Short mmCIF file of C-alpha atoms in Angstrom, two decimals:
data_model
loop_
_atom_site.label_atom_id
_atom_site.label_comp_id
_atom_site.label_asym_id
_atom_site.label_seq_id
_atom_site.Cartn_x
_atom_site.Cartn_y
_atom_site.Cartn_z
CA TRP H 1 -27.20 18.09 1.17
CA GLN H 2 -27.94 14.39 1.53
CA SER H 3 -27.41 11.11 -0.26
CA SER H 4 -30.24 8.63 -0.82
CA THR H 5 -27.99 5.68 0.12
CA THR H 6 -24.91 4.94 2.23
CA LYS H 7 -22.83 4.56 -0.96
CA ALA H 8 -21.78 8.21 -0.66
CA GLY H 9 -21.42 10.83 2.00
CA VAL H 10 -22.16 14.50 1.36
CA SER H 11 -20.77 17.34 3.45
CA ALA H 12 -22.76 20.44 4.41
CA ALA H 13 -20.88 22.26 1.64
CA GLY H 14 -21.99 19.65 -0.92
CA LYS H 15 -18.71 17.76 -1.28
CA LEU H 16 -19.45 14.17 -2.32
CA THR H 17 -17.30 11.31 -1.00
CA GLY H 18 -17.84 7.86 -2.49
CA LYS H 19 -17.88 5.01 0.05
CA THR H 20 -18.78 2.03 -2.14
CA VAL H 21 -19.40 1.42 -5.81
CA GLY H 22 -22.94 1.97 -7.04
CA ASN H 23 -25.61 4.59 -7.71
CA THR H 24 -27.08 7.16 -5.38
CA ALA H 25 -29.13 10.33 -5.64
CA VAL H 26 -27.74 13.48 -4.07
CA THR H 27 -30.28 16.10 -3.02
CA GLY H 28 -29.65 19.68 -2.01
CA ARG H 29 -32.01 22.04 -0.24
CA PRO H 30 -30.87 25.63 0.25
CA ALA H 31 -31.30 27.28 3.63
CA PHE H 32 -32.20 30.94 4.11
CA ASN H 33 -31.91 32.59 7.52
CA GLY H 34 -31.75 29.21 9.23
CA LYS H 35 -34.86 27.83 7.50
CA THR H 36 -34.85 25.18 4.78
CA ALA H 37 -36.37 26.32 1.51
CA SER H 38 -39.14 24.34 -0.15
CA ILE H 39 -37.15 24.04 -3.38
CA GLU H 40 -34.60 21.30 -3.96
CA ALA H 41 -32.30 19.94 -6.60
CA SER H 42 -31.48 16.27 -7.05
CA ARG H 43 -28.86 14.51 -9.16
CA ASP H 44 -28.16 10.82 -9.77
CA VAL H 45 -24.50 9.93 -9.24
CA THR H 46 -22.62 6.76 -10.22
CA ILE H 47 -19.69 5.89 -7.98
CA THR H 48 -17.07 3.84 -9.79
CA ILE H 49 -14.12 1.90 -8.50
CA GLY H 50 -11.03 4.06 -7.96
CA THR H 51 -7.35 3.66 -8.71
CA ASN H 52 -5.40 2.11 -5.83
CA PRO H 53 -3.32 4.92 -4.26
CA MET H 54 -0.49 2.62 -3.10
CA THR H 55 3.04 4.02 -3.16
CA VAL H 56 6.21 1.97 -2.73
CA THR H 57 9.81 3.04 -2.03
CA GLY H 58 12.88 0.84 -1.59
CA LYS H 59 15.45 1.46 1.16
CA THR H 60 18.91 0.25 2.10
CA ALA H 61 19.19 -1.97 5.19
CA ILE H 62 22.45 -2.87 6.93
CA VAL H 63 23.18 -6.33 8.31
CA LYS H 64 26.30 -7.11 10.30
CA TYR H 65 28.52 -9.76 8.75
CA THR H 66 29.38 -11.18 12.19
CA ASN H 67 25.66 -11.92 12.74
CA VAL H 68 25.04 -13.42 9.27
CA LYS H 69 28.14 -15.57 9.70
CA LYS H 70 26.48 -17.28 12.72
CA LYS H 71 22.80 -17.51 11.67
CA ALA H 72 20.13 -16.15 9.30
CA GLN H 73 18.90 -12.62 9.98
CA THR H 74 15.29 -11.47 9.49
CA LEU H 75 14.38 -7.87 8.75
CA LYS H 76 10.89 -6.43 9.08
CA ARG H 77 9.35 -5.13 5.87
CA TYR H 78 9.53 -1.48 6.90
CA LYS H 79 13.34 -1.76 7.17
CA VAL H 80 13.62 -2.40 3.41
CA LEU H 81 10.38 -1.04 1.87
CA THR H 82 8.01 1.82 2.55
CA VAL H 83 4.51 0.79 1.43
CA LYS H 84 1.77 3.40 1.92
CA ASN H 85 -1.94 3.66 1.13
CA ASN H 86 -2.22 0.07 -0.06
CA LYS H 87 -5.87 -0.95 -0.42
CA GLY H 88 -6.66 -4.64 -0.09
CA THR H 89 -4.47 -7.60 0.81
CA THR H 90 -0.82 -6.95 -0.03
CA THR H 91 1.57 -9.64 -1.29
CA TYR H 92 5.29 -9.52 -2.03
CA THR H 93 7.12 -11.49 -4.73
CA LYS H 94 10.90 -11.47 -5.17
CA LYS H 95 11.80 -10.93 -8.83
CA THR H 96 15.60 -10.59 -8.81
CA GLY H 97 18.43 -10.77 -6.31
CA ASN H 98 20.82 -13.09 -4.50
CA ARG H 99 19.36 -16.53 -3.71
CA LYS H 100 20.43 -16.14 -0.07
CA ILE H 101 18.01 -13.23 0.36
CA LEU H 102 14.39 -14.32 0.71
CA VAL H 103 11.16 -12.27 0.83
CA ASN H 104 8.10 -13.55 2.70
CA ARG H 105 5.10 -13.45 0.36
CA THR H 106 2.53 -12.34 2.94
CA THR H 107 4.47 -10.19 5.41
CA GLY H 108 7.24 -8.77 3.25
CA LYS H 109 9.84 -9.75 5.87
CA VAL H 110 13.30 -10.29 4.42
CA THR H 111 15.52 -13.16 5.52
CA VAL H 112 19.25 -12.95 4.88
CA LYS H 113 20.52 -16.54 4.98
CA LYS H 114 23.55 -17.61 6.96
CA GLY H 115 26.85 -17.22 5.15
CA LEU H 116 26.09 -14.29 2.84
CA LYS H 117 29.38 -12.54 2.08
CA LYS H 118 30.13 -8.86 2.72
CA GLY H 119 28.85 -6.52 0.02
CA LEU H 120 25.88 -4.63 -1.36
CA TYR H 121 22.99 -6.68 -2.77
CA LYS H 122 20.06 -5.37 -4.83
CA VAL H 123 16.70 -7.11 -4.64
CA THR H 124 13.72 -6.29 -6.85
CA VAL H 125 10.26 -7.18 -5.57
CA SER H 126 6.78 -6.95 -7.00
CA ILE H 127 4.21 -5.62 -4.51
CA ARG H 128 0.53 -6.30 -5.24
CA ALA H 129 -2.38 -4.66 -3.44
CA ALA H 130 -5.44 -6.76 -4.27
CA GLY H 131 -7.86 -3.86 -4.05
CA ASN H 132 -11.30 -3.91 -2.45
CA ALA H 133 -14.87 -2.79 -3.13
CA ASN H 134 -13.68 0.78 -3.72
CA TYR H 135 -10.22 0.36 -5.29
CA LYS H 136 -8.75 -1.60 -8.19
CA ALA H 137 -5.87 -4.01 -7.74
CA LEU H 138 -2.41 -2.55 -8.35
CA THR H 139 1.06 -4.03 -8.78
CA LYS H 140 4.26 -2.02 -8.43
CA LYS H 141 7.94 -2.96 -8.51
CA ALA H 142 10.56 -1.65 -6.11
CA THR H 143 14.25 -2.27 -5.52
CA PHE H 144 15.79 -2.38 -2.07
CA ARG H 145 19.38 -2.96 -1.02
CA ILE H 146 20.96 -5.10 1.67
CA ARG H 147 24.44 -4.09 2.78
CA VAL H 148 26.36 -6.77 4.64
CA LYS H 149 29.29 -5.16 6.46
#
C-alpha cells in the first residue's frame, strides 16, 4: 500500500491515516510468496478536517486562608482543569465566578486575590482550542472550584 502524496500515510495492512487536508490516491499491490504482483488497485481519497478531540474536566483546588490573607496566590492550570488532546492554540475565558478569582487567558493559571474569605467558590471558564490544518476549532465550558480553608 502507498499514498501518492504526504497528505496520508498507509500501513502495510492498508490502514489509512490522514495527515493534512486534501486529496491523495492510495494504491495497493498484493504480494504472493514475497513477490509483488503485477496487478494493482488505486482509489482517490479526500481527507477532510476532523473534529477537535479536546476534553476538559474541572477540579477542586485548595488554598490556605492564611496565605491568601497575606498575598495573592497563583495556581497552575492543571491544579484546576484537566485539558487533554487540545489541537491548536488554547485560550481560557472566565465566564462566571467571584471577582477575586482571575483566569489568565493564555496560560489558564488561576490567581486568587489577597483577602478572599474562607469558603467554596465555583468558577466557570470557556476553553477554546483554535484548531489547526487537521482539526476544527472547538470551545467547551468547564466549572472548577476553589476552596479557601
